[in-house]
GROMACS .gro file of C-alpha atoms in nm:
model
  324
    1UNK     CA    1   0.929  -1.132   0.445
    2UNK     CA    2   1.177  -1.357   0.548
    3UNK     CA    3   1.578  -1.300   0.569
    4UNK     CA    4   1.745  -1.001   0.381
    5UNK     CA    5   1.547  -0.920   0.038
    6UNK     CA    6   1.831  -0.904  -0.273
    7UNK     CA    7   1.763  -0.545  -0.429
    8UNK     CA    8   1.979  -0.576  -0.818
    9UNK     CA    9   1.962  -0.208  -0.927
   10UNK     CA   10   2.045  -0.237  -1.284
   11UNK     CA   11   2.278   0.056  -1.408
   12UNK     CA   12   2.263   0.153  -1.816
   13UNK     CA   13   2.464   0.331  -1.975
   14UNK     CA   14   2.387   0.709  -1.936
   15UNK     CA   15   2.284   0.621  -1.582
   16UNK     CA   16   2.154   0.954  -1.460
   17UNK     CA   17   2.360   0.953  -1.113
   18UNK     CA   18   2.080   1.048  -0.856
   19UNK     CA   19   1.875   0.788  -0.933
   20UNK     CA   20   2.104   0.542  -0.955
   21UNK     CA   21   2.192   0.623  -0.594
   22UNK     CA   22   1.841   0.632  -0.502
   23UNK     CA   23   1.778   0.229  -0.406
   24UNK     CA   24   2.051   0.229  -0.183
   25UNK     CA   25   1.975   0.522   0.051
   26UNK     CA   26   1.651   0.415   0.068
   27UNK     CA   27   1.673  -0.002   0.069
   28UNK     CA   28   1.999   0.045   0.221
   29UNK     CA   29   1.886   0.223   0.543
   30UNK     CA   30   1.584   0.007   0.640
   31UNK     CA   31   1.663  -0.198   0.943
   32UNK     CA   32   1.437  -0.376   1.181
   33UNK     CA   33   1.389  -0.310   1.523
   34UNK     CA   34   1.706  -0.497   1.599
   35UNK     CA   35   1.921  -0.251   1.391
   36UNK     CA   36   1.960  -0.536   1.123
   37UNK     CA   37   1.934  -0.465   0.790
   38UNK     CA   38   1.616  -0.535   0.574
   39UNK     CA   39   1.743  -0.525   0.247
   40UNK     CA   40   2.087  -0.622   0.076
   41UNK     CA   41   2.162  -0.363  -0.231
   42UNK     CA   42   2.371  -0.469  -0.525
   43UNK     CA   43   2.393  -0.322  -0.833
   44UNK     CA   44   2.526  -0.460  -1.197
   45UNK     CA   45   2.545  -0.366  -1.538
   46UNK     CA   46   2.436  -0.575  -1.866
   47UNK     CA   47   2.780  -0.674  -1.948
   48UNK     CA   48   2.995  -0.613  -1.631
   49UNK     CA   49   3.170  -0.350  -1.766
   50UNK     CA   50   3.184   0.015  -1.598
   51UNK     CA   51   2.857   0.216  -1.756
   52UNK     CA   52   2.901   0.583  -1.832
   53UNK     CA   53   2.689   0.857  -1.642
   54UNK     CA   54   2.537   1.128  -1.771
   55UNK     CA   55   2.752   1.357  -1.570
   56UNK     CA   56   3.111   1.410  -1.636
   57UNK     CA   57   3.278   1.022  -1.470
   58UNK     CA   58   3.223   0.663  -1.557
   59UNK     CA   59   3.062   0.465  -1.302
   60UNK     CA   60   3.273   0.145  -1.187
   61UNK     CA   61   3.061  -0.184  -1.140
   62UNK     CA   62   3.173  -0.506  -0.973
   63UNK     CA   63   2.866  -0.684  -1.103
   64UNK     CA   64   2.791  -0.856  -1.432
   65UNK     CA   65   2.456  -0.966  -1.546
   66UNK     CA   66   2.445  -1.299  -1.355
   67UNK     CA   67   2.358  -1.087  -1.051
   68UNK     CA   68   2.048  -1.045  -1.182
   69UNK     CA   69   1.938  -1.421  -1.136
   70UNK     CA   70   1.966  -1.383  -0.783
   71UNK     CA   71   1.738  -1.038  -0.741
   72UNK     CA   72   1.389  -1.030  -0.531
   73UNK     CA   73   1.349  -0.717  -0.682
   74UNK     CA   74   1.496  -0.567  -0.954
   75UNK     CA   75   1.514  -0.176  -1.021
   76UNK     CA   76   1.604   0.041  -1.314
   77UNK     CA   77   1.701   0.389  -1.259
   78UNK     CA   78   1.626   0.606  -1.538
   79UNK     CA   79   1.923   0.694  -1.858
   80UNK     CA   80   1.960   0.908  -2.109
   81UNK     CA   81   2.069   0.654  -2.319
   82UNK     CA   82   1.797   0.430  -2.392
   83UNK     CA   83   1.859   0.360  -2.746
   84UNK     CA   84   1.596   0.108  -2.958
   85UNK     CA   85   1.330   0.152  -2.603
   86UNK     CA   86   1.307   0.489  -2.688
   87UNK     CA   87   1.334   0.464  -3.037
   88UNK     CA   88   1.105   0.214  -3.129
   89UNK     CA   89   0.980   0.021  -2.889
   90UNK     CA   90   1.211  -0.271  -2.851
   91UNK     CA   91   1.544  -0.377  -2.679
   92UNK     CA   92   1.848  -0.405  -2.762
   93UNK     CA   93   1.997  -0.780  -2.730
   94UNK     CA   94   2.233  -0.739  -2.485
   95UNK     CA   95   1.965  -0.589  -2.247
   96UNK     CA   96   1.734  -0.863  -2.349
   97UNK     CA   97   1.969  -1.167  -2.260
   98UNK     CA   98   2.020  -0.976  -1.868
   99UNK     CA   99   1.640  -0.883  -1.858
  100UNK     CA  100   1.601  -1.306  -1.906
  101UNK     CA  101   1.817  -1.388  -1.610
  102UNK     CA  102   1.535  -1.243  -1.366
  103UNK     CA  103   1.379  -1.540  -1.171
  104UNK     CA  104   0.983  -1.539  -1.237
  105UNK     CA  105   0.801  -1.349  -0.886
  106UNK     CA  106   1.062  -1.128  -0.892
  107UNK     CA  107   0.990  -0.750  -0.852
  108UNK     CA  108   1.012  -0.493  -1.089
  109UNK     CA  109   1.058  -0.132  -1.052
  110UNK     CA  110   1.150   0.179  -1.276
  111UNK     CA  111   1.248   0.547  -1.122
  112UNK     CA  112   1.186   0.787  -1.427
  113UNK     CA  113   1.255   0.688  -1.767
  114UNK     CA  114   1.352   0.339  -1.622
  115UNK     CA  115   0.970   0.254  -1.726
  116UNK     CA  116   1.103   0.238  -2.093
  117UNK     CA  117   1.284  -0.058  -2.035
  118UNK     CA  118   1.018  -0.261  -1.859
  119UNK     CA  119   0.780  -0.155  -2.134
  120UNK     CA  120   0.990  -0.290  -2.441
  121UNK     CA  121   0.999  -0.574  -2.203
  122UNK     CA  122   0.642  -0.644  -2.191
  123UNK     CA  123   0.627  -0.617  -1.835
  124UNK     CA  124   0.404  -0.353  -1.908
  125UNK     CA  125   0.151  -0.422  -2.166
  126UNK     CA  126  -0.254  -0.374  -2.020
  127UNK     CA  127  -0.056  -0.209  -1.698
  128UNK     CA  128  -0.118   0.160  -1.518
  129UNK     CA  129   0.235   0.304  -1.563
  130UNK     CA  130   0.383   0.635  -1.466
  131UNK     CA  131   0.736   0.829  -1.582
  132UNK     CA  132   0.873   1.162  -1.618
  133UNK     CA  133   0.600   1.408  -1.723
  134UNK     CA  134   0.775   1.546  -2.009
  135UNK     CA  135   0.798   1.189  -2.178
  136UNK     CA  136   0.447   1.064  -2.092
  137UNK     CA  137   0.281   1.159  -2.457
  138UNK     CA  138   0.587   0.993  -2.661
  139UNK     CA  139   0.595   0.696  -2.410
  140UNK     CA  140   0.192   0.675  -2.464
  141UNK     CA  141   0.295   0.660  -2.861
  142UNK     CA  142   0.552   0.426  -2.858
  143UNK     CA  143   0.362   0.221  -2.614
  144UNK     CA  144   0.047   0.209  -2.682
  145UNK     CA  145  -0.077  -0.090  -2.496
  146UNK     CA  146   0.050   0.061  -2.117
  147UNK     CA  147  -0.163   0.288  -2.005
  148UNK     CA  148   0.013   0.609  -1.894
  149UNK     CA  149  -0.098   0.832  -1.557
  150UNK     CA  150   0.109   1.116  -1.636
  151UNK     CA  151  -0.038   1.268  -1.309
  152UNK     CA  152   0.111   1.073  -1.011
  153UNK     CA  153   0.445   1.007  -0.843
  154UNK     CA  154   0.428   0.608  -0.878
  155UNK     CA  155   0.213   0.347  -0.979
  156UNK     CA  156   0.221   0.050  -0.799
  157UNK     CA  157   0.053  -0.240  -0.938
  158UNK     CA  158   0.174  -0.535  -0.724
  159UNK     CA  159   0.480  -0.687  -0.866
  160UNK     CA  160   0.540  -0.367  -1.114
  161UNK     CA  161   0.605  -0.065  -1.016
  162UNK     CA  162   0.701   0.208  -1.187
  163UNK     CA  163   0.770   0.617  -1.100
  164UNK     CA  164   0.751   0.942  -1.226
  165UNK     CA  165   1.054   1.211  -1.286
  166UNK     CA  166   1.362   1.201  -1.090
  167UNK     CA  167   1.288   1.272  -0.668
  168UNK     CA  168   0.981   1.023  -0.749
  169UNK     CA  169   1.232   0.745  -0.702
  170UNK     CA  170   1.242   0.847  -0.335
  171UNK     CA  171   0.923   0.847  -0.304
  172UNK     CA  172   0.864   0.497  -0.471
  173UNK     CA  173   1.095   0.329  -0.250
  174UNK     CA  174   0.983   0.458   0.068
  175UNK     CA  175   0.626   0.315  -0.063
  176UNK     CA  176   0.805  -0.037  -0.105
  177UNK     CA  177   0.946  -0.048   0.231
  178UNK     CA  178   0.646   0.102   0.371
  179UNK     CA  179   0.431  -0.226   0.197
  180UNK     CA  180   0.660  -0.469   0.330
  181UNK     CA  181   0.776  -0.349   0.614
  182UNK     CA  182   0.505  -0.114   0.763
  183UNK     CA  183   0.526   0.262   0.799
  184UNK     CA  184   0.732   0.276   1.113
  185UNK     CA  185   1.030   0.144   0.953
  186UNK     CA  186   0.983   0.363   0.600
  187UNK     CA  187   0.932   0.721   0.839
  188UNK     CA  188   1.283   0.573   0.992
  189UNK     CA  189   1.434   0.574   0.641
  190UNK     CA  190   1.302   0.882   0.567
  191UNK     CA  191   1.408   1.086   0.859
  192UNK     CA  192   1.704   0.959   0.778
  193UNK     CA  193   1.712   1.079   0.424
  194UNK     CA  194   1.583   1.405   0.533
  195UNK     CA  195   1.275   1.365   0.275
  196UNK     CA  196   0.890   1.316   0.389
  197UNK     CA  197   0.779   1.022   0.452
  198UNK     CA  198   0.513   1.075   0.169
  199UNK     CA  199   0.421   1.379  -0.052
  200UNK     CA  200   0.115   1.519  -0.162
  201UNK     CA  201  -0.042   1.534  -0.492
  202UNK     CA  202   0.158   1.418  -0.837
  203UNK     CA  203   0.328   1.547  -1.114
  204UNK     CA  204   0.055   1.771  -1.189
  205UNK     CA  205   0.172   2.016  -0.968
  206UNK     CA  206   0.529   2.037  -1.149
  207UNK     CA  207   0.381   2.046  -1.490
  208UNK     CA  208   0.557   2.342  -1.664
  209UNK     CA  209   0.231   2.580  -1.725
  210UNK     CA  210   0.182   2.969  -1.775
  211UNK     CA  211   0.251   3.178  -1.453
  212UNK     CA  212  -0.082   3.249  -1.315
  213UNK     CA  213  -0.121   3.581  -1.202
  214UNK     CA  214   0.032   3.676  -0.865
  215UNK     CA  215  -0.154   3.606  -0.590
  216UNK     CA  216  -0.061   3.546  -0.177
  217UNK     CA  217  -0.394   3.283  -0.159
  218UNK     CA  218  -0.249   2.917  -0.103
  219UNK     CA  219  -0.381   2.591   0.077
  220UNK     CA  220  -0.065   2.493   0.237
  221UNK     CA  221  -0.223   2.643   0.607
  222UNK     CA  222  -0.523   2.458   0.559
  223UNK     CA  223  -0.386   2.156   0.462
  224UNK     CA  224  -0.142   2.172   0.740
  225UNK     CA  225  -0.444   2.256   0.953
  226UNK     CA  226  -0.671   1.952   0.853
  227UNK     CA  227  -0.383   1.716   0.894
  228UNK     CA  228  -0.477   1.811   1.304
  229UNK     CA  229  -0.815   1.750   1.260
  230UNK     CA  230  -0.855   1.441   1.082
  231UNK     CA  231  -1.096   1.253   1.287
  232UNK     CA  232  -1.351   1.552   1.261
  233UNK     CA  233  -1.599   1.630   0.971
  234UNK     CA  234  -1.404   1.837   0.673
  235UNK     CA  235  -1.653   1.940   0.389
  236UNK     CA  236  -1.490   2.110   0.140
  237UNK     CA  237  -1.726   2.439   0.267
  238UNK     CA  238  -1.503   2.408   0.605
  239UNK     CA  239  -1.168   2.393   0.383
  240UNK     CA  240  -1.234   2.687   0.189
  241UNK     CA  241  -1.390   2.868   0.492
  242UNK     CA  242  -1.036   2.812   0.689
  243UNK     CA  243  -0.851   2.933   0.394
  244UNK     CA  244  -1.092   3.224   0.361
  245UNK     CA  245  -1.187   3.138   0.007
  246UNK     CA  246  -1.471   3.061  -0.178
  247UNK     CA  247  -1.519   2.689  -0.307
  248UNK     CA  248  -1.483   2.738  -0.634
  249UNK     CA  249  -1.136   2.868  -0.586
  250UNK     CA  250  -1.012   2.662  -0.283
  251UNK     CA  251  -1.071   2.343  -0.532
  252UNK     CA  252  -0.886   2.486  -0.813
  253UNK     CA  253  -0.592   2.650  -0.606
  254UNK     CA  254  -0.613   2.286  -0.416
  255UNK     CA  255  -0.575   2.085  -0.764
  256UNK     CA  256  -0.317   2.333  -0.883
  257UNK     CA  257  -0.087   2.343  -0.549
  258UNK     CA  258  -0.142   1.947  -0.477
  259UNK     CA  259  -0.214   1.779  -0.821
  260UNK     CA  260  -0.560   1.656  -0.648
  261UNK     CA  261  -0.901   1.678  -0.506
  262UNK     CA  262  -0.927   1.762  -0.168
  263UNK     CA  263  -1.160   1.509  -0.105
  264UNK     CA  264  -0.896   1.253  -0.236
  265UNK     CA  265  -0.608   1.433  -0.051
  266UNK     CA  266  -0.831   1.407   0.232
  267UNK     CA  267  -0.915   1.010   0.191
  268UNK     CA  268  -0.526   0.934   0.153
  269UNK     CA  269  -0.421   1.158   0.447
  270UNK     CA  270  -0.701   0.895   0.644
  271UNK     CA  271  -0.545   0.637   0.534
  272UNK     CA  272  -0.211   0.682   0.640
  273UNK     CA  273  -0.315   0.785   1.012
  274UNK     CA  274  -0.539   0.464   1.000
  275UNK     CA  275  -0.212   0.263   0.899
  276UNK     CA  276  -0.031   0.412   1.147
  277UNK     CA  277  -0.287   0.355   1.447
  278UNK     CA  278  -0.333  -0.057   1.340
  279UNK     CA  279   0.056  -0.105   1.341
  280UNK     CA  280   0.110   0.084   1.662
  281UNK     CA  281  -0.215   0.114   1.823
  282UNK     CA  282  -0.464  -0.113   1.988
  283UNK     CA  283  -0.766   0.033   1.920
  284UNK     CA  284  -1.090  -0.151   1.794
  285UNK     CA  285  -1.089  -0.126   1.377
  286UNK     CA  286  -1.445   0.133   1.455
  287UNK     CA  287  -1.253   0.289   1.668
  288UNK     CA  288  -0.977   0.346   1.408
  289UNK     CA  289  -1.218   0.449   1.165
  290UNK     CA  290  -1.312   0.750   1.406
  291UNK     CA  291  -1.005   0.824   1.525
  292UNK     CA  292  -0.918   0.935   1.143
  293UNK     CA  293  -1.251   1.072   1.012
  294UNK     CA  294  -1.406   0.777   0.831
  295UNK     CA  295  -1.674   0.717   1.088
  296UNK     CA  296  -1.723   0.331   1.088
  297UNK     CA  297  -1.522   0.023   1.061
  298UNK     CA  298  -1.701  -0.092   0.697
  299UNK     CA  299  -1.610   0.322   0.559
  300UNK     CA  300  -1.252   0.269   0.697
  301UNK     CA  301  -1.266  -0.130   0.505
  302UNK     CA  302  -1.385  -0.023   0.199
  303UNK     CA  303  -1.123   0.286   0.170
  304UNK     CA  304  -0.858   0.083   0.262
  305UNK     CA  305  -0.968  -0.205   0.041
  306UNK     CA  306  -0.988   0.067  -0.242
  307UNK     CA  307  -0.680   0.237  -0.138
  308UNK     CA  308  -0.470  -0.079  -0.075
  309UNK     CA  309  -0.645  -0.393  -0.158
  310UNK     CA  310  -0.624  -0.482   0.182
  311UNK     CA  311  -0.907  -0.530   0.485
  312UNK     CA  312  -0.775  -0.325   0.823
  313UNK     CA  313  -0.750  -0.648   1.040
  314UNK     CA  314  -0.532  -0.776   0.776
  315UNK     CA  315  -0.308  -0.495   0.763
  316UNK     CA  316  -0.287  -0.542   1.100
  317UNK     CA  317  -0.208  -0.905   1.131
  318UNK     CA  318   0.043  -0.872   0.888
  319UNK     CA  319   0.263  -0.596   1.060
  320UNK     CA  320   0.172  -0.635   1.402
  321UNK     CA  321   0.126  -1.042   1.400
  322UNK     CA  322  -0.171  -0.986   1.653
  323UNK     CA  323  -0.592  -1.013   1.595
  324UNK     CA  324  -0.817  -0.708   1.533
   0.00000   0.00000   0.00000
């Protein structure tokens, strides 16, 4: 990416205020190896006029709509407010008229119940698409063309992006800086935000549910332990053996504790040391692919080609401008 990317975080009225804040912190503390800022962070309203929270103050905005022309990417914190887009599945005119200043390539992302807006858009229709658990089955009803993971944190799907309840945000924007910029530069931002740098699991694992019965049994050790052992062979047998469990159990306490598999928490986790060793490493791609567990260079392309639609010597090239 070339000079500072224009982040226009559009604030409703209702704006919840954590999310609001959310592009800023993270945007706002990504700097290059220089110290120089990645990102410039602006934020506007659909009229220029200050929007109300839905806290007890009014937020004052020095930026109208026409800020919006100008935005790379374009994010929509989630409200309380969201009128007709809630109601009906449209929205409202004002909204509208900003939503059509936004230069086509543009970006588009939603933290929350943001997604509501870029669905009555049409942004979208035939699209994954994540928000809050608690809305998913009425935002499933009212749009019926998007097709709702009510499971994960954030769906990216290139150019839209959209995230799940409230801390999600944090999450999706450390996954945006972490696409364009690589992951040193996101675990920067993230240290600084005192957050991790990625979490496991979804929404699953926050899903209000009966209170199983008490128990002291929990995966956290042996996912903590695996993490340390990556580039070795980790059946699911070996997982439940460390955690002194059976198999049957380990994978439901797993899915319960992590909102996944362990074989897919185990694939991601692979991926994430891989992208770390091909930005920072110079290691063959096969020897990569040991390094983290997937065995050969055309297991460690055809995860990350799954995982990010990307080949490892690309990855490479593109954050470390250097061949395979």
């Amino acid at each position: 990416m070339n000079g500072r990317h224009r982040v226009v975080v559009l604030a409703l009225d209702g704006v919840i205020p954590f999310e609001l804040g959310i592009p800023a912190r993270v945007f706002g503390g990504a700097q290059d190896a220089a110290g120089e800022p990645l990102y410039e962070v602006l934020t506007c309203t659909v009229d220029g006029r200050p929007v109300r929270s839905d806290a007890d103050f009014t937020v004052l905005i020095d930026h109208g709509p026409e800020l919006l022309a100008t935005a790379d990417t374009v994010v929509i914190p989630a409200t309380y407010s969201l009128g007709p887009a809630y109601e009906d599945g449209h929205l409202p005119a004002n909204l509208e008229r900003a939503l059509a200043r936004v230069p086509p390539g543009a970006r588009y992302v939603s933290i929350c119940t943001g997604s509501y807006i870029l669905a009555a858009a049409g942004l979208l229709d035939g699209l994954r698409a994540t928000t809050h658990w608690r809305n998913a089955e009425h935002f499933q009803r009212v749009y019926p063309k998007v097709v709702v993971d009510a499971n994960v944190l954030f769906v990216d799907e290139g150019q839209i992006l959209t995230s799940a309840g409230v801390a999600s945000g944090l999450d999706l924007c450390l996954h945006i800086v972490r696409r364009d910029h690589g992951s040193d530069v996101a675990n920067r931002v993230a240290r600084r935000c005192v957050v991790p740098p990625w979490r496991d699991g979804g929404q699953a694992q926050y899903i209000e549910r009966p209170v199983p019965a008490s128990t002291s049994e929990s995966t956290a050790a042996t996912r903590d332990w695996a993490l340390t052992r990556l580039g070795e062979p980790l059946p699911i047998s070996r997982l439940a053996e460390h955690a002194n469990m059976s198999v049957r159990t380990f994978t439901r306490r797993f899915g319960e504790e992590v909102g996944t598999t362990p074989n897919r928490w185990l694939i991601a986790r692979r991926v994430d040391r891989a992208r770390e060793l091909l930005e920072t490493d110079d290691l063959s791609i096969d020897a990569v692919a040991r390094e983290v567990g997937f065995g050969t260079g055309a297991s460690l392309r055809q995860h990350m080609g799954a995982t990010l639609g990307v080949a490892p010597s690309v990855y490479r090239r593109t954050f470390r401008g250097q061949p395979a």
